[in-house]
XYZ file of N, CA and C in Angstrom:
600
model
N 26.097 41.312 22.560
C 25.732 40.554 21.706
C 24.817 39.785 22.256
N 23.567 38.623 21.902
C 23.020 38.231 22.179
C 23.181 36.843 22.716
N 24.587 36.010 22.695
C 25.055 35.135 23.104
C 26.153 35.072 23.812
N 26.548 36.249 24.675
C 27.001 36.771 25.243
C 26.354 36.244 26.696
N 24.390 37.056 26.671
C 23.893 37.550 27.773
C 24.992 35.333 29.148
N 24.486 34.200 28.466
C 24.468 32.573 28.847
C 25.635 33.572 29.710
N 26.684 33.499 29.407
C 27.968 33.469 29.845
C 27.741 34.269 31.076
N 27.036 35.451 30.963
C 26.949 36.132 31.727
C 26.665 35.706 32.959
N 24.861 34.985 32.841
C 24.594 34.987 34.457
C 24.968 32.880 34.680
N 25.523 32.933 33.828
C 26.526 31.574 34.675
C 27.745 31.710 35.489
N 28.055 33.041 34.728
C 29.083 33.299 35.842
C 28.709 35.047 36.933
N 27.554 34.810 36.388
C 26.904 34.967 38.153
C 27.055 34.704 39.393
N 26.410 33.117 38.209
C 26.034 32.327 39.652
C 26.466 31.788 40.142
N 27.500 31.602 39.480
C 28.650 30.832 39.555
C 30.352 32.099 41.546
N 29.659 32.754 41.226
C 29.988 34.387 41.394
C 29.324 33.930 43.130
N 27.879 34.558 43.304
C 27.155 33.588 44.141
C 27.129 33.075 44.871
N 27.161 31.583 44.762
C 26.903 30.279 44.802
C 28.547 29.951 45.660
N 29.670 30.594 45.417
C 30.964 31.356 44.910
C 31.005 31.557 47.105
N 30.599 32.365 47.042
C 30.557 33.364 48.352
C 29.726 32.506 49.094
N 28.175 32.081 48.470
C 27.364 31.995 49.517
C 28.332 30.531 50.671
N 29.121 29.933 49.294
C 29.969 28.804 50.151
C 30.927 29.569 51.140
N 31.596 30.286 50.634
C 32.501 30.787 52.131
C 32.035 31.628 53.122
N 30.845 31.962 53.198
C 29.407 32.445 54.017
C 29.916 31.569 54.852
N 29.487 30.054 54.332
C 28.765 29.844 55.227
C 29.801 29.168 56.181
N 31.315 28.737 55.020
C 32.287 27.638 56.289
C 32.435 29.022 57.133
N 32.448 30.718 56.553
C 33.026 31.470 58.045
C 31.834 31.903 59.042
N 30.803 31.298 59.059
C 29.625 31.289 59.969
C 29.440 30.493 61.489
N 29.921 29.051 60.303
C 30.231 27.480 61.164
C 30.552 27.638 62.107
N 30.056 27.308 63.121
C 31.246 27.144 64.263
C 30.086 26.340 65.509
N 31.252 25.365 66.644
C 30.617 24.383 66.735
C 30.802 24.704 68.524
N 29.913 24.432 69.232
C 30.385 24.816 70.766
C 30.542 23.163 71.390
N 30.953 22.353 70.995
C 31.739 20.782 70.791
C 32.879 21.092 70.732
N 33.835 21.702 70.455
C 34.809 21.670 70.262
C 34.693 20.749 68.913
N 36.700 20.171 68.590
C 36.568 20.207 67.155
C 36.469 18.428 66.370
N 36.214 18.246 65.577
C 35.605 17.510 65.092
C 36.022 15.886 66.129
N 35.220 14.767 66.512
C 35.599 14.313 67.266
C 35.390 12.667 66.074
N 36.333 11.692 65.640
C 36.978 10.570 65.153
C 35.806 9.451 66.172
N 35.118 8.669 65.156
C 34.010 8.377 65.559
C 34.522 6.591 65.670
N 33.890 5.828 67.247
C 34.518 4.857 67.438
C 33.682 3.416 66.798
N 34.193 2.631 66.164
C 32.395 1.929 66.244
C 32.507 0.911 66.611
N 31.930 0.347 67.585
C 31.500 -0.699 68.034
C 31.257 -1.979 67.804
N 31.827 -3.278 67.883
C 31.740 -4.327 67.000
C 30.371 -5.222 67.340
N 29.589 -4.066 67.796
C 28.118 -4.848 67.593
C 27.442 -3.366 67.015
N 27.570 -3.028 66.402
C 27.047 -1.415 65.988
C 25.774 -2.426 64.441
N 25.547 -1.857 64.774
C 24.335 -2.350 63.096
C 23.685 -1.409 61.685
N 23.186 -1.623 60.893
C 23.154 -0.052 59.749
C 22.467 -1.024 58.826
N 20.933 -0.243 59.094
C 19.718 -1.101 58.396
C 18.920 -0.117 57.458
N 18.709 0.281 56.541
C 17.381 0.552 56.284
C 17.988 2.224 55.531
N 19.124 2.594 55.956
C 19.306 4.708 55.129
C 20.772 3.979 54.995
N 21.251 4.943 53.481
C 22.570 5.565 53.753
C 23.272 6.115 54.435
N 24.704 5.353 54.578
C 25.563 5.921 55.763
C 25.608 7.584 55.951
N 24.987 8.133 54.794
C 25.902 10.119 54.310
C 24.065 10.491 54.189
N 24.077 12.218 54.505
C 23.040 12.865 54.237
C 23.771 14.064 53.203
N 23.419 14.446 52.248
C 23.951 15.208 51.465
C 23.942 16.308 52.335
N 24.777 16.989 52.734
C 25.109 18.285 52.361
C 24.240 19.524 52.548
N 23.833 20.339 53.187
C 23.323 21.438 52.789
C 23.840 22.498 52.465
N 23.703 23.939 52.471
C 24.564 25.606 52.431
C 23.351 26.514 53.705
N 22.185 26.119 52.389
C 20.966 26.921 53.539
C 20.409 26.693 54.388
N 19.970 26.699 55.237
C 18.781 26.631 55.954
C 19.607 27.500 57.533
N 19.367 26.800 58.303
C 20.006 27.732 60.177
C 20.692 26.482 60.303
N 21.342 26.594 61.741
C 22.409 25.630 61.267
C 21.736 24.561 62.843
N 22.718 23.823 62.983
C 21.514 22.456 63.892
C 21.670 23.088 64.972
N 20.498 22.298 65.069
C 19.659 22.519 66.756
C 20.857 22.064 67.829
N 20.971 22.840 68.825
C 20.857 21.667 69.776
C 20.601 21.207 70.321
N 20.980 20.439 71.567
C 20.010 19.311 71.527
C 18.736 19.996 72.235
N 18.958 20.992 72.861
C 17.756 21.504 73.991
C 16.555 22.001 72.881
N 16.711 22.402 71.546
C 16.315 22.409 70.260
C 15.355 21.294 69.603
N 16.047 20.667 70.264
C 15.319 18.678 69.972
C 13.418 19.240 70.673
N 12.554 18.552 69.887
C 12.322 17.964 70.329
C 12.040 16.929 71.964
N 11.624 16.711 72.970
C 11.491 16.332 74.121
C 11.122 14.972 73.243
N 10.607 14.473 73.502
C 9.691 12.723 72.973
C 11.087 12.689 71.974
N 11.306 13.339 71.053
C 12.354 12.932 70.103
C 13.711 12.288 70.839
N 14.688 13.599 71.616
C 15.679 13.629 72.587
C 15.631 12.441 73.017
N 13.937 12.425 73.923
C 13.762 10.933 74.963
C 14.012 9.921 74.469
N 12.922 9.586 73.128
C 13.877 8.017 72.321
C 15.189 7.507 71.965
N 15.580 8.275 71.806
C 16.779 8.442 71.086
C 17.941 8.623 72.360
N 17.538 8.748 73.407
C 18.876 8.519 74.429
C 18.141 7.758 75.831
N 16.814 7.053 75.487
C 17.100 5.667 76.090
C 17.488 4.482 75.405
N 17.062 4.226 73.900
C 17.310 3.743 72.954
C 19.415 3.344 72.953
N 19.730 4.547 72.826
C 21.202 4.379 72.906
C 21.959 3.545 74.107
N 21.125 3.554 74.890
C 21.278 3.488 76.365
C 21.127 2.082 76.718
N 20.066 1.567 75.942
C 19.711 0.257 75.841
C 20.627 0.077 75.058
N 21.235 0.106 73.780
C 21.619 -0.627 72.985
C 23.289 -0.869 73.031
N 24.198 0.283 73.883
C 25.283 0.415 74.321
C 25.199 0.090 76.505
N 25.186 -0.117 76.761
C 25.460 -1.211 77.790
C 25.536 -2.723 78.473
N 25.772 -3.351 78.308
C 26.428 -4.604 78.463
C 27.225 -5.036 79.575
N 26.413 -6.757 80.591
C 27.324 -7.081 81.422
C 27.237 -7.777 81.215
N 28.650 -8.891 80.925
C 29.322 -9.620 80.851
C 30.241 -10.755 81.816
N 28.987 -9.652 83.156
C 29.072 -11.305 84.086
C 28.760 -12.170 84.160
N 28.750 -13.333 84.920
C 27.919 -14.319 85.044
C 26.427 -13.854 85.535
N 25.499 -15.086 84.921
C 24.260 -14.896 84.975
C 23.440 -13.788 84.428
N 24.499 -13.384 83.469
C 23.634 -11.113 83.411
C 23.582 -11.424 81.511
N 23.863 -10.526 81.202
C 24.082 -10.526 79.332
C 24.779 -12.176 78.746
N 24.331 -12.756 78.122
C 24.555 -14.016 76.908
C 25.372 -13.483 75.660
N 25.219 -12.387 74.891
C 25.692 -11.526 74.559
C 25.401 -9.977 74.410
N 26.212 -9.967 72.297
C 25.856 -8.837 72.204
C 24.062 -8.385 71.991
N 23.691 -9.638 71.663
C 22.260 -9.203 70.906
C 20.944 -9.462 72.698
N 22.007 -9.218 73.390
C 21.000 -8.899 75.240
C 20.636 -7.991 74.851
N 21.529 -6.938 74.215
C 21.277 -6.172 74.195
C 20.785 -4.903 72.813
N 21.059 -5.644 72.603
C 19.658 -5.035 71.118
C 18.410 -5.993 71.316
N 18.006 -6.624 71.874
C 17.345 -7.273 71.871
C 16.025 -5.963 73.357
N 17.818 -5.662 74.300
C 15.920 -4.535 75.010
C 16.328 -3.529 73.852
N 16.759 -3.452 73.149
C 16.770 -1.670 72.343
C 16.038 -1.688 71.567
N 15.897 -3.346 71.357
C 14.962 -3.098 70.398
C 12.987 -2.851 70.532
N 12.773 -3.008 71.895
C 11.239 -2.595 72.535
C 10.967 -0.654 72.077
N 12.283 -0.432 71.604
C 11.902 1.424 71.146
C 12.066 1.272 69.841
N 12.423 0.376 68.831
C 12.718 0.641 67.604
C 11.733 -0.125 66.955
N 11.486 -0.058 65.382
C 10.062 -0.688 64.273
C 10.757 -0.363 62.856
N 10.483 -1.417 62.511
C 10.687 -1.755 60.962
C 11.418 -2.557 60.844
N 12.017 -3.027 60.380
C 13.172 -4.583 59.950
C 14.218 -4.384 61.397
N 14.728 -3.330 61.649
C 15.555 -3.351 62.923
C 15.716 -3.638 63.981
N 14.102 -4.238 64.075
C 13.357 -5.011 65.306
C 14.745 -6.499 65.340
N 14.831 -6.773 64.577
C 14.646 -8.241 64.042
C 16.244 -8.334 63.953
N 16.522 -7.312 63.100
C 17.711 -7.237 63.562
C 19.275 -7.113 64.413
N 18.119 -6.366 65.241
C 18.907 -5.842 66.791
C 19.145 -6.947 67.199
N 18.286 -8.010 67.644
C 18.665 -8.826 68.597
C 19.647 -10.387 67.668
N 20.439 -10.008 67.109
C 20.613 -11.608 66.385
C 22.157 -11.270 66.711
N 22.577 -12.135 67.387
C 23.367 -12.394 67.368
C 24.669 -13.134 65.737
N 25.917 -12.179 65.834
C 26.584 -12.084 64.954
C 28.496 -12.594 65.181
N 28.356 -13.890 64.657
C 30.006 -13.997 64.760
C 31.067 -13.054 64.485
N 31.267 -12.530 64.052
C 32.250 -11.161 63.887
C 32.058 -10.141 65.232
N 31.582 -10.971 66.190
C 31.850 -10.147 67.637
C 31.550 -10.820 68.891
N 32.032 -12.202 68.707
C 32.533 -13.130 69.592
C 33.580 -12.587 70.019
N 34.727 -12.755 68.937
C 36.066 -12.148 70.167
C 36.135 -11.298 71.209
N 35.619 -10.332 70.423
C 35.126 -8.845 71.815
C 34.333 -9.233 73.024
N 32.910 -9.930 73.054
C 32.291 -10.872 73.986
C 33.618 -11.153 74.611
N 34.423 -12.200 74.419
C 35.251 -13.165 74.815
C 35.802 -12.471 75.541
N 36.312 -11.245 75.226
C 37.836 -10.574 75.958
C 36.408 -9.922 77.511
N 35.367 -9.735 77.255
C 34.916 -9.335 77.841
C 34.090 -10.029 78.866
N 33.261 -10.892 78.722
C 33.337 -12.052 79.343
C 34.163 -12.794 80.386
N 35.225 -12.685 79.629
C 37.230 -12.662 81.076
C 37.566 -12.166 81.346
N 36.448 -10.564 81.464
C 37.301 -9.442 82.313
C 35.804 -9.375 83.389
N 34.703 -10.445 83.289
C 33.605 -9.866 83.991
C 33.255 -8.930 83.604
N 32.916 -7.834 82.867
C 32.539 -6.853 83.026
C 31.655 -6.043 82.739
N 30.683 -4.770 83.117
C 30.377 -4.536 82.600
C 30.246 -2.681 81.776
N 29.364 -2.138 81.187
C 29.749 -1.282 80.848
C 28.520 -0.716 80.836
N 27.947 0.868 81.225
C 27.779 1.688 81.512
C 27.500 3.162 80.229
N 26.990 3.531 80.454
C 26.921 4.944 79.109
C 26.183 6.075 80.463
N 27.051 7.217 79.533
C 27.031 8.367 80.095
C 26.269 9.637 78.790
N 25.021 10.044 78.306
C 25.281 10.805 77.080
C 25.155 12.134 77.640
N 25.772 12.334 76.469
C 27.183 13.589 76.820
C 26.133 14.818 75.568
N 25.685 14.057 74.647
C 25.011 14.548 73.177
C 24.041 14.433 72.790
N 23.467 14.929 72.089
C 22.001 15.074 71.395
C 21.782 15.789 70.748
N 22.197 15.763 68.850
C 22.139 16.749 68.439
C 22.076 16.017 67.135
N 21.359 16.925 65.927
C 21.356 17.008 64.730
C 22.507 17.144 64.234
N 23.276 16.233 63.327
C 24.633 16.189 62.587
C 24.096 16.925 61.273
N 26.102 17.983 61.450
C 25.552 18.528 60.702
C 25.190 18.086 59.481
N 24.260 19.646 57.803
C 23.980 18.606 57.119
C 23.440 18.000 57.209
N 22.518 17.396 58.237
C 20.992 15.976 58.125
C 20.464 17.288 58.548
N 18.793 17.014 57.204
C 17.652 17.890 57.218
C 17.087 17.771 58.738
N 16.143 19.291 59.211
C 15.482 18.951 60.464
C 14.581 18.705 60.592
N 14.250 18.528 62.948
C 13.733 17.247 62.189
C 12.505 17.775 61.930
N 11.700 16.699 61.728
C 10.148 17.346 61.195
C 9.117 16.674 62.026
N 7.829 16.571 61.483
C 6.746 16.007 62.107
C 6.374 14.401 62.671
N 7.322 14.070 61.761
C 7.590 12.264 60.640
C 8.341 11.968 61.098
N 10.246 12.415 61.167
C 11.175 12.331 61.155
C 12.104 11.984 61.368
N 13.403 12.218 62.098
C 14.860 12.985 62.455
C 15.912 12.000 62.120
N 16.848 12.738 61.677
C 18.138 12.192 61.661
C 19.081 12.169 62.957
N 19.419 12.299 64.028
C 19.855 12.382 65.077
C 21.567 11.309 65.228
N 22.626 12.354 65.840
C 23.713 11.501 66.523
C 23.574 11.802 68.355
N 23.715 10.452 68.667
C 24.017 10.500 70.266
C 25.427 10.232 70.710
N 25.448 11.049 71.649
C 27.491 11.443 71.623
C 27.011 10.469 73.196
N 27.560 9.732 74.014
C 28.178 9.177 74.939
C 29.624 8.344 75.298
N 29.733 9.308 77.143
C 30.537 8.184 77.368
C 29.884 6.842 78.189
N 31.108 5.785 77.665
C 30.798 4.595 77.495
C 32.102 3.601 78.619
N 31.189 4.002 79.713
C 32.395 3.012 80.723
C 31.894 1.778 81.379
N 33.811 1.079 81.088
C 33.698 -0.222 80.918
C 34.242 -0.675 82.204
N 33.683 -1.288 82.831
C 33.988 -2.236 84.625
C 34.858 -3.216 84.544
N 35.542 -3.918 85.150
C 36.056 -5.119 84.755
C 35.667 -5.777 86.485
N 35.817 -6.523 86.747
C 36.089 -7.387 88.332
C 36.232 -6.736 88.488
N 38.050 -7.170 87.979
C 38.983 -6.272 88.314
C 39.492 -5.714 87.785
N 40.804 -4.470 88.187
C 41.516 -4.398 87.437
C 40.917 -2.533 87.530
N 41.725 -1.224 86.270
C 40.926 -0.162 86.321
C 40.304 -0.462 85.281
N 38.626 0.581 85.559
C 37.437 1.496 84.379
C 38.654 1.568 83.074
N 38.162 2.075 82.296
C 38.616 1.951 81.194
C 37.016 2.874 80.492
N 37.938 4.023 79.691
C 36.643 5.335 79.172
C 37.186 5.298 77.811
N 35.650 6.050 77.117
C 35.471 5.401 75.280
C 34.788 6.745 75.054
N 35.362 7.554 74.780
C 33.363 7.688 74.142
C 33.065 8.273 72.205
N 32.106 7.579 72.263
C 31.335 7.428 71.630
C 30.745 7.578 70.530
N 29.913 7.294 69.451
C 28.498 8.230 68.790
C 27.921 6.561 68.498
N 26.033 7.259 68.149
C 25.545 6.274 67.483
C 24.777 7.996 66.556
N 24.195 7.325 65.015
C 23.368 7.845 64.151
C 21.951 7.244 64.095
N 20.828 7.561 64.623
C 20.036 7.741 64.371
C 19.399 7.692 63.537
N 17.228 6.550 62.546
C 17.008 7.707 62.049
C 15.638 7.107 63.000
N 15.042 8.302 63.102
C 13.800 7.722 64.094
C 12.492 7.905 63.340
N 11.432 7.362 63.138
C 9.998 8.076 62.237
C 8.866 7.885 64.054
N 8.025 8.794 63.282
C 7.259 9.077 64.336
C 5.898 7.965 63.922
N 5.645 6.534 64.618
C 4.341 5.918 64.250
C 3.025 5.772 65.393
N 2.145 4.939 65.167
C 1.347 4.872 65.832
C 1.766 4.295 67.360
N 3.372 3.879 68.012
C 3.650 4.088 69.559
C 4.404 5.501 69.845
N 4.165 6.278 68.833
C 5.321 7.945 69.518
C 6.695 7.377 68.834
N 7.937 8.323 68.893
C 8.840 8.313 68.661
C 10.104 6.611 68.895
N 9.645 6.006 67.011
C 10.542 5.191 66.939
C 11.923 5.601 65.856
N 13.236 4.403 66.516
C 14.599 4.235 65.602
C 13.971 3.275 64.698
N 14.214 3.821 63.267
C 14.513 3.210 62.059
C 15.193 2.457 61.741
N 16.196 2.863 61.801
C 17.440 3.281 61.087
C 18.682 3.095 62.476
N 20.023 2.957 61.962
C 21.664 3.440 62.288
C 22.077 3.058 61.168
N 21.729 4.368 60.433
C 23.629 5.030 59.819
C 24.870 4.678 60.575
N 25.766 4.490 59.373
C 27.302 4.790 60.211
C 27.018 6.400 60.811
N 27.523 6.780 61.786
C 28.094 8.401 62.516
C 28.832 8.974 61.773
């Protein structure tokens, strides 16, 4: 009967979508082990981009860091190191904003002015670092396209940078934590620059 054909098409489409979702789930794999929970740094900022991206079940799996264009990976690594390293010893950084100002050299758009801003919400955590006269150093552990994010193009990239943060007080034991930043990069006349920091 003529009225039954739309229902057949819809049920067939639902079946195909269900099969694709099952295949996508079954075939996806990660060499990084189980997903890690992001630790939000007190000095994190977000500007100019939604916190989440729409997952896609189509296309190839997210490429490993070795598949990223070299200049994209280099900018992401350098920016993250500048942004996340701090030195609270006497005569060094005066606040988290100093690291933001260093990172701003690899940023573009409204993020440039946001990075150097001092925030009252950071005062307590900065005071704790100052009390220890601590230094924080970064070791990058991964630079990848997050699962579900669009592939890198010639003009834009959404990258997640994983890193180990080492806090070294003037006295006492070092502390280590695994952190991550999500970065939106765009290609500008000055090369690749970070234009937003959506939540990881």
